[in-house]
CSV table of C-alpha atoms (C1' of nucleotides) in Angstrom, one decimal:
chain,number,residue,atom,x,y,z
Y,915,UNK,CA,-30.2,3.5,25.5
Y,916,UNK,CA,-26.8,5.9,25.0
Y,917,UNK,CA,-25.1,6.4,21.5
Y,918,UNK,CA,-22.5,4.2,23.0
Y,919,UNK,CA,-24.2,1.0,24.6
Y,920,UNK,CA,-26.0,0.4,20.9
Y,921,UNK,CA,-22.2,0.2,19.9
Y,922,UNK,CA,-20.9,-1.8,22.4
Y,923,UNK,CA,-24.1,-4.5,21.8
Y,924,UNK,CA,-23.6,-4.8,18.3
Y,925,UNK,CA,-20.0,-4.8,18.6
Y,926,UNK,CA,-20.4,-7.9,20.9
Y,927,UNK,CA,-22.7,-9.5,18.4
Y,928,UNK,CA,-20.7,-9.1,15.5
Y,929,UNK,CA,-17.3,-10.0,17.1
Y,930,UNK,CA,-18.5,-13.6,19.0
Y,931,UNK,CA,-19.3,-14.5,15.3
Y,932,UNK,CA,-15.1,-14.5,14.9
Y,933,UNK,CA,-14.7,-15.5,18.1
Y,934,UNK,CA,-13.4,-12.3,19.6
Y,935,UNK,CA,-13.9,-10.4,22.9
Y,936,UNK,CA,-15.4,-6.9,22.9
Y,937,UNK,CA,-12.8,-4.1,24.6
Y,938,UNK,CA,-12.9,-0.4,25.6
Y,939,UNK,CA,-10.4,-0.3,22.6
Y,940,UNK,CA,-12.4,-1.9,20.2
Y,941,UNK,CA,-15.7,0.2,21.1
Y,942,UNK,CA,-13.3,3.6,21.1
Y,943,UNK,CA,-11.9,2.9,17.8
Y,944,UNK,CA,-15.6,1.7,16.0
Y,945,UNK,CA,-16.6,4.9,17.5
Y,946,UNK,CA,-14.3,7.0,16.3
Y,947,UNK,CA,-14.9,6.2,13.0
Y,948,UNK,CA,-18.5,6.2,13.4
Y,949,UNK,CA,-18.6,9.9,14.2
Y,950,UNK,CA,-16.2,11.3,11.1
Y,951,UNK,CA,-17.2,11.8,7.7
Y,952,UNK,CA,-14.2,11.7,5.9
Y,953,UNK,CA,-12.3,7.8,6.2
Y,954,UNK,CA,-8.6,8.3,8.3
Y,955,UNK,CA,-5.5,6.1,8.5
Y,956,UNK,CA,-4.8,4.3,10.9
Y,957,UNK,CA,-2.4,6.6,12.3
Y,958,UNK,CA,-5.1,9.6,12.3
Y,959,UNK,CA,-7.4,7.0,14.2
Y,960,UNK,CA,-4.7,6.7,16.7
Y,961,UNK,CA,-4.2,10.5,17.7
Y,962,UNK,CA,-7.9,10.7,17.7
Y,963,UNK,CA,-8.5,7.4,20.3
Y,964,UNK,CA,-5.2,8.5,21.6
Y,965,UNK,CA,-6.9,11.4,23.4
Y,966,UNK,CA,-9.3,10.1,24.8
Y,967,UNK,CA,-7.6,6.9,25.9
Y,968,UNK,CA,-3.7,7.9,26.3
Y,969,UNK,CA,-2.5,4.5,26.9
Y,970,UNK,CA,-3.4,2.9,23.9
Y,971,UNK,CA,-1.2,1.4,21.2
Y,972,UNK,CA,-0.5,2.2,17.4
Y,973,UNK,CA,-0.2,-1.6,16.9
Y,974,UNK,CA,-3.6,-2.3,19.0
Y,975,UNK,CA,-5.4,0.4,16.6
Y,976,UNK,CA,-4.0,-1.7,13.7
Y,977,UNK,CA,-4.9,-5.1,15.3
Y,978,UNK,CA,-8.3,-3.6,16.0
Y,979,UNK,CA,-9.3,-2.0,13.3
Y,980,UNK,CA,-8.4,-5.5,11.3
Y,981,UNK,CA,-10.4,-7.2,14.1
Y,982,UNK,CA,-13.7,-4.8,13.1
Y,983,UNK,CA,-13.0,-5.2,9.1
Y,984,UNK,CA,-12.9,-9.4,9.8
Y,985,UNK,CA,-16.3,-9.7,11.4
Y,986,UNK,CA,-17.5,-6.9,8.7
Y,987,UNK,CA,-17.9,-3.8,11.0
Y,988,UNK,CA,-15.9,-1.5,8.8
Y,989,UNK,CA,-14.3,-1.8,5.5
Y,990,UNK,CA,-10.7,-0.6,4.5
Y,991,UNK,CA,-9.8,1.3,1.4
Y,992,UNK,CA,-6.2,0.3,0.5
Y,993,UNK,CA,-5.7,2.5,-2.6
Y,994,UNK,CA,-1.7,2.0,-2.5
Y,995,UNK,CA,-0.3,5.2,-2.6
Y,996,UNK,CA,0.2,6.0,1.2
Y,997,UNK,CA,-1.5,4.3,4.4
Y,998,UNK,CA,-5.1,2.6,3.8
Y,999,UNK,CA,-7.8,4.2,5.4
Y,1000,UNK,CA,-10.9,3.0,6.7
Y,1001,UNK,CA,-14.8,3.3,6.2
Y,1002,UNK,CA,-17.2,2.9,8.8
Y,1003,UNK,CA,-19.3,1.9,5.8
Y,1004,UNK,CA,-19.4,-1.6,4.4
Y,1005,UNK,CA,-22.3,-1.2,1.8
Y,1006,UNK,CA,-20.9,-1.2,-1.8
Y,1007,UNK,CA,-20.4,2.4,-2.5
Y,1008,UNK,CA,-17.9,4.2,-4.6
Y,1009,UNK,CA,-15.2,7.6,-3.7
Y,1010,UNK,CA,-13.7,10.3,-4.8
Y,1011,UNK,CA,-10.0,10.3,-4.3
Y,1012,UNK,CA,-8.2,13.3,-4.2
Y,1013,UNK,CA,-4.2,12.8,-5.9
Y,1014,UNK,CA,-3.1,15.7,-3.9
Y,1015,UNK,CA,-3.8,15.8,-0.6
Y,1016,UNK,CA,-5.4,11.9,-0.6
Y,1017,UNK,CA,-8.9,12.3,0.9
Y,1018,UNK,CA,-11.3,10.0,0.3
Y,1019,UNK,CA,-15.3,10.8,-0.1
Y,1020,UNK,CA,-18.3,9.4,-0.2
Y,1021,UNK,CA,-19.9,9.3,-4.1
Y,1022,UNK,CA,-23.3,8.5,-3.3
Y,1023,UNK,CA,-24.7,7.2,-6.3
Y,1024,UNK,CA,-27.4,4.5,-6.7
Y,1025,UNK,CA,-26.4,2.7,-10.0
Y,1026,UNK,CA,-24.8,-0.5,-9.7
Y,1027,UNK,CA,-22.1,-0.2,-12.2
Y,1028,UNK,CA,-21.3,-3.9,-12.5
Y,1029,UNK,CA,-24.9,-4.7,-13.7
Y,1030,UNK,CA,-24.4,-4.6,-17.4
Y,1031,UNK,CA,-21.0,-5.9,-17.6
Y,1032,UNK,CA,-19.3,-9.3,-19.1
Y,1033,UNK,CA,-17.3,-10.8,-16.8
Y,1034,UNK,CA,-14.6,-13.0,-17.7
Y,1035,UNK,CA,-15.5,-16.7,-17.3
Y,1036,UNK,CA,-12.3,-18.2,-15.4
Y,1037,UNK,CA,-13.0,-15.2,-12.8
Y,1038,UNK,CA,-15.4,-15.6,-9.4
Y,1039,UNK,CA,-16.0,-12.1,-8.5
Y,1040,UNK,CA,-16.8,-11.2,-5.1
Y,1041,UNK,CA,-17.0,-7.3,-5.5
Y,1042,UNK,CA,-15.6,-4.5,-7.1
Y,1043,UNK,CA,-13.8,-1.5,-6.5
Y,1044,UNK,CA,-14.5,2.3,-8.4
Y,1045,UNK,CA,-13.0,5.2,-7.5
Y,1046,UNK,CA,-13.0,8.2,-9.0
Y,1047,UNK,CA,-9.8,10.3,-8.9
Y,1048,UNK,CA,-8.8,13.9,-9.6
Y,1049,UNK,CA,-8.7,16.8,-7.4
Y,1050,UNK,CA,-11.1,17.6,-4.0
Y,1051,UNK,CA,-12.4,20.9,-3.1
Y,1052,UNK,CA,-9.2,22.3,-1.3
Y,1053,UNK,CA,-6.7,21.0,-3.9
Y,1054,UNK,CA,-8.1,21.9,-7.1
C,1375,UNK,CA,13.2,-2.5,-38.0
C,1376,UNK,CA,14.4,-4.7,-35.3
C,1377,UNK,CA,12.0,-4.9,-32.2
C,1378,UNK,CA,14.3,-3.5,-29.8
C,1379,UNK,CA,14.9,-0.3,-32.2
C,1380,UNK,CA,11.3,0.6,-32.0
C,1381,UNK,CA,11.1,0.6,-28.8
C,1382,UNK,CA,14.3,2.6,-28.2
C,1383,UNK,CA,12.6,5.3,-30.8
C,1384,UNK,CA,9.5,5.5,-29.0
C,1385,UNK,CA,11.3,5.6,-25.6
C,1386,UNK,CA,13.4,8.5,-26.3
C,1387,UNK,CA,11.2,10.0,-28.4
C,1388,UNK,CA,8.8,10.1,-24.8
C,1389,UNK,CA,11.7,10.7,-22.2
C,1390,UNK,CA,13.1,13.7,-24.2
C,1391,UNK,CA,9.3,15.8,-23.5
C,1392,UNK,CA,10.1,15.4,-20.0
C,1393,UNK,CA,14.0,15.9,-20.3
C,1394,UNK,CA,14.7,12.3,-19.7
C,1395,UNK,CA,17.6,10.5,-21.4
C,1396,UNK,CA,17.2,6.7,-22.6
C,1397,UNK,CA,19.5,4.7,-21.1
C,1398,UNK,CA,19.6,0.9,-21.7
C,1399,UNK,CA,18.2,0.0,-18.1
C,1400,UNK,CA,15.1,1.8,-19.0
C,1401,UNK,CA,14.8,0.2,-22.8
C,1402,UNK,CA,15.3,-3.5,-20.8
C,1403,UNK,CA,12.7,-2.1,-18.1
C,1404,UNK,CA,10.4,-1.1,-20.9
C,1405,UNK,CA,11.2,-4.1,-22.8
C,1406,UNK,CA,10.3,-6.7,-20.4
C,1407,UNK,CA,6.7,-5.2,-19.4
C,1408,UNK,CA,6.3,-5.1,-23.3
C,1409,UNK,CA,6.7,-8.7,-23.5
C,1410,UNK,CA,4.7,-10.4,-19.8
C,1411,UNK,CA,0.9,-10.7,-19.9
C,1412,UNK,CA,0.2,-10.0,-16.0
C,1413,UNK,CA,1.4,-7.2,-14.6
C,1414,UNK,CA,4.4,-7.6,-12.6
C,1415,UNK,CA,5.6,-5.6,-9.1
C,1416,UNK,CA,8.7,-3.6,-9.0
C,1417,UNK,CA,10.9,-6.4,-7.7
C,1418,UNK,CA,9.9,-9.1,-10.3
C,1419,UNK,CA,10.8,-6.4,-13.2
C,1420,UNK,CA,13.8,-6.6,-11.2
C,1421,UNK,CA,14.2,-10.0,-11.1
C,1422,UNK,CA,13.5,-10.2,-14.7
C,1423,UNK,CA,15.5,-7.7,-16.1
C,1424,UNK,CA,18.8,-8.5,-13.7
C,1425,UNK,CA,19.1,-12.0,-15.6
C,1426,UNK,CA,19.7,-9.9,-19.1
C,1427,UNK,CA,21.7,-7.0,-17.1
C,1428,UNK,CA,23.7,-8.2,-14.0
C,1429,UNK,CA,24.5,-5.2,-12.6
C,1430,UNK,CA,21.1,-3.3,-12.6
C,1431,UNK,CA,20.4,-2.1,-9.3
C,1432,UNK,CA,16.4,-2.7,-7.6
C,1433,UNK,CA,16.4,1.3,-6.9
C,1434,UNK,CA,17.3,1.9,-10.8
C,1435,UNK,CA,14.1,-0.6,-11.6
C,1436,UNK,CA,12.0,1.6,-9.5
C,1437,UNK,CA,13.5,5.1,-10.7
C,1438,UNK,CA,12.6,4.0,-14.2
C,1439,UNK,CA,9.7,2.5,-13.9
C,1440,UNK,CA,8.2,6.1,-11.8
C,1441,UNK,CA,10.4,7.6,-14.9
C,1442,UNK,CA,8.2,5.4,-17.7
C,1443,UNK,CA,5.3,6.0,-15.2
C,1444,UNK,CA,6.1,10.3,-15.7
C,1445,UNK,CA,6.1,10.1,-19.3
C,1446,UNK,CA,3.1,8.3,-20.0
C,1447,UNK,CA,4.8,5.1,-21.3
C,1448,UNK,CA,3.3,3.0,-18.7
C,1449,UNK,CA,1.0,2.9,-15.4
C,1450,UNK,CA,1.1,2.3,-12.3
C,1451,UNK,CA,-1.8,-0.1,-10.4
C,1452,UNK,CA,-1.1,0.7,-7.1
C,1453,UNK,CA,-4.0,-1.2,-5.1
C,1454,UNK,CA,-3.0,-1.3,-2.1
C,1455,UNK,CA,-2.2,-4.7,-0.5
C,1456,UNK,CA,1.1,-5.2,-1.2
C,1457,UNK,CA,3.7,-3.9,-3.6
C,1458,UNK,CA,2.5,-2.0,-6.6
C,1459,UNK,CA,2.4,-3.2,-10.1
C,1460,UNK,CA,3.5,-1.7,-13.6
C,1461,UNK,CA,1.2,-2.3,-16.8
C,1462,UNK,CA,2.7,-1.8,-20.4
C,1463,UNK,CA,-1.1,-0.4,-21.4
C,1464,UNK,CA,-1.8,3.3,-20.7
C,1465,UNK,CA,-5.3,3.2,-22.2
C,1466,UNK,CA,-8.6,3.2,-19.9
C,1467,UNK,CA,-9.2,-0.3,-19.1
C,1468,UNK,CA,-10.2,-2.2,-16.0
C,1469,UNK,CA,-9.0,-4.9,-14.3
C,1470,UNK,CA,-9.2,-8.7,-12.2
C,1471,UNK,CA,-7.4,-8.8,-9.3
C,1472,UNK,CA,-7.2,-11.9,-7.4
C,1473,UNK,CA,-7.5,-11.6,-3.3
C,1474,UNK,CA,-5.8,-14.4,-3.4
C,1475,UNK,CA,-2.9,-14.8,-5.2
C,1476,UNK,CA,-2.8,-10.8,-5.9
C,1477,UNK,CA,-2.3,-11.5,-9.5
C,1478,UNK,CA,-4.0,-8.0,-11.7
C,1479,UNK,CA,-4.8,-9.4,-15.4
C,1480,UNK,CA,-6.8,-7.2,-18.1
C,1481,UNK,CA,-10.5,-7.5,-18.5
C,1482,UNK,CA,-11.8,-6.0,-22.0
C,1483,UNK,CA,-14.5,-4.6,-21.6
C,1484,UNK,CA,-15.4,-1.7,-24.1
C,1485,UNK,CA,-18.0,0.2,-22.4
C,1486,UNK,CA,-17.5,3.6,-20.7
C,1487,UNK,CA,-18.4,3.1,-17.1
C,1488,UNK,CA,-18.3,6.6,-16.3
C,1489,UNK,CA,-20.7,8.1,-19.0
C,1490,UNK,CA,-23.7,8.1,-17.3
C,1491,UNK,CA,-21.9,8.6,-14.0
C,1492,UNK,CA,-23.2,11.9,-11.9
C,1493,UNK,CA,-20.0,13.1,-10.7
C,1494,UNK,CA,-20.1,15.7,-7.3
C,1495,UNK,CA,-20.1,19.7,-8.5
C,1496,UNK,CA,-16.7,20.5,-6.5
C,1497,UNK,CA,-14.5,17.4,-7.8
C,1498,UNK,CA,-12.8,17.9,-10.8
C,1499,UNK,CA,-12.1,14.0,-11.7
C,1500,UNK,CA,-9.4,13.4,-14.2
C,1501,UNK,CA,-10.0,9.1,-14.2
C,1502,UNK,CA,-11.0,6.5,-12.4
C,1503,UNK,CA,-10.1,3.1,-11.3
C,1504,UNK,CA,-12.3,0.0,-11.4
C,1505,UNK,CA,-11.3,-3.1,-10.1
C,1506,UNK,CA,-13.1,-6.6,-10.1
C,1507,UNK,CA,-12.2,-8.3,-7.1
C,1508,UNK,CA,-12.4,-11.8,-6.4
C,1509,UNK,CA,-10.3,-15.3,-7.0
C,1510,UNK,CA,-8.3,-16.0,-10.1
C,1511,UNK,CA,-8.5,-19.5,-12.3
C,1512,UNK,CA,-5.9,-20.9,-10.4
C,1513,UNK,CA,-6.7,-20.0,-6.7
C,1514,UNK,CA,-10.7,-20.5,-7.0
S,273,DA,C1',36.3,15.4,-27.8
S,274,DC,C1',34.8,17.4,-23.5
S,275,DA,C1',32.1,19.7,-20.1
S,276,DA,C1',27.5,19.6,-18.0
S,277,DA,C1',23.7,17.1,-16.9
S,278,DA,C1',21.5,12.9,-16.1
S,279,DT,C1',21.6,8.4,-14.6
S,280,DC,C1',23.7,4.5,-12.4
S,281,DA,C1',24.7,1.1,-8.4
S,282,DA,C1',25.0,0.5,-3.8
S,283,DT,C1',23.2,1.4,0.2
S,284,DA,C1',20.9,4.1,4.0
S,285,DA,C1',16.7,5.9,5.3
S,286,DT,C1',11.7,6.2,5.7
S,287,DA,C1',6.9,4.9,6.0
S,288,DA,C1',3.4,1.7,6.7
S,289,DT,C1',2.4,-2.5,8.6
S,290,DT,C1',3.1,-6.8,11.0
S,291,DA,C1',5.3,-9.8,14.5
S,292,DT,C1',7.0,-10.7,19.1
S,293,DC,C1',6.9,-11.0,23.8
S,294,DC,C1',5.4,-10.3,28.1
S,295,DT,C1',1.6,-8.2,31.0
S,296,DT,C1',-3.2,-7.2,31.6
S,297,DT,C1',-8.0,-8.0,30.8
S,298,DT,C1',-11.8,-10.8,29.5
S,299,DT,C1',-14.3,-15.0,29.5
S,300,DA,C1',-15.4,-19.6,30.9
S,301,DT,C1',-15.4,-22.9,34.7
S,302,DT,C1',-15.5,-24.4,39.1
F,220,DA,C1',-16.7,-15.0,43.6
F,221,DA,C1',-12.2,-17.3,42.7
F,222,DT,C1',-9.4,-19.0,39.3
F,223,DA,C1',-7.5,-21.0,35.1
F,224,DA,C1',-7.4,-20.4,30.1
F,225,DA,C1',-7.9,-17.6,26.2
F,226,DA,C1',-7.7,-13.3,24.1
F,227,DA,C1',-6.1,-8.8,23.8
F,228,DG,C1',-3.2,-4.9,25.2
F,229,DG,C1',1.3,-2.2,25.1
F,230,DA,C1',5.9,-1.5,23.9
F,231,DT,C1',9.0,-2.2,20.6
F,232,DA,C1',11.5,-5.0,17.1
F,233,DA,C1',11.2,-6.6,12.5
F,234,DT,C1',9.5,-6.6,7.9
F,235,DT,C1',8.1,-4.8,3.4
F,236,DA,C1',7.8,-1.6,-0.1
F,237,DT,C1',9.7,2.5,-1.5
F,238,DT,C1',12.5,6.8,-1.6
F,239,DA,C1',16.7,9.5,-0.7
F,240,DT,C1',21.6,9.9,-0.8
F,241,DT,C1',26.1,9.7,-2.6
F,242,DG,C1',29.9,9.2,-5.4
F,243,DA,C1',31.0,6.8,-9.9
F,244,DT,C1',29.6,6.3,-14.7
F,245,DT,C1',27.1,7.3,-18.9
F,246,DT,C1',24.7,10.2,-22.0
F,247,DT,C1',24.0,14.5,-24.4
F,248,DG,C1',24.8,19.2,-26.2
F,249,DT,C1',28.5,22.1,-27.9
DNA sequence: ACAAAATCAATAATAATTATCCTTTTTATT
DNA sequence: AATAAAAAGGATAATTATTATTGATTTTGT
């Protein structure tokens, strides 16, 4: 079966949970992420579907890629300074941030960091967040 | 020494390395942070301050408070969804931040995450950022 | 006290994101 | 397969958070 009929299947699956239909825009976005290492904007995501698919709209990449981090597809890094940016990944992992040039990486690190620590009482935690910040290759 | 006096000597004492004056809209900026427990956005500093000092303008809150930010008086969390917010403490420390209510408050926690952390050969890392995520007291 | 520099207030502009509105596509039903 | 209902798309307006601009005011160094 092709790269991009495993897509489109689990893309189905996953988005009938939320109740939501499975589109060439959806599958082209997913896709696109799927195939890049570093994690884009939304905007970069949208030149890069954009050529492929000229017709398609900023806001549908937005309303999309919200769509795929709902049904938990992809996850989105919103780190504050600038646009968010989004991770085909959706396994707890942690990132390098670069405060130059604001690339975000893949730390690949076994250790879960949260293991030994004391978490206050009147707080349900449902994840965590590390990321590590300096400079990247290029910036430093 | 009144309260107010230390805090103007420390303040210009700090604003004078980066050739920053003091000026009473930053002491009141500086003031207010000093006194709240959570960690309040740009506009609610705003808010705050503006009942003391009528005239303050919002851009002047935010000038100071990247100002306060450039002298290492206070920090900035900048997480991402939504506005940012601006904590008094400049030390390492982690926080909880409600999905919820967005609502950041302090989490002691003495331990140095990072120490046994193996951090990638070309990224010159100068912090990090840990976040528990999850629902406050109030929104669980 | 006075000139130069910095900061202020008000507001315009920008950037990122979300909402709106009408058309098209997809899905469910006959 | 035809068709109605629901969901999603595309274009663009609106919103939110923040930054830039500009001319008036305040602060600082001499």
């Amino acid at each position: 079966m092709k790269r991009i009929e495993v897509i489109k299947r689990l893309l189905k699956e996953k988005l009938e949970l939320k109740g939501g239909n499975l589109t060439e825009q959806r599958v082209a976005v997913f896709d696109y992420l799927s195939q890049v290492e570093n994690h884009p904007t939304a905007e970069e995501v949208f030149l890069a579907v954009k050529r492929k698919m000229p017709k398609i709209s900023l806001a549908t990449v937005y309303k999309n890629l919200e769509a795929l981090v709902e049904c938990g597809l992809i996850s989105k890094l919103a780190h504050g300074d600038g646009a968010a940016r989004y991770d085909i990944r959706t396994d707890q992992h942690y990132h390098t941030h670069c405060l130059k040039c604001g690339k975000i990486l893949d730390m690949d690190i076994e250790d879960d960091l949260l293991a030994g620590l004391s978490i206050p009482e009147d707080f349900v935690a449902t994840g965590y967040r590390l990321e590590l910040l300096g400079h990247c290759s290029n910036c430093k």
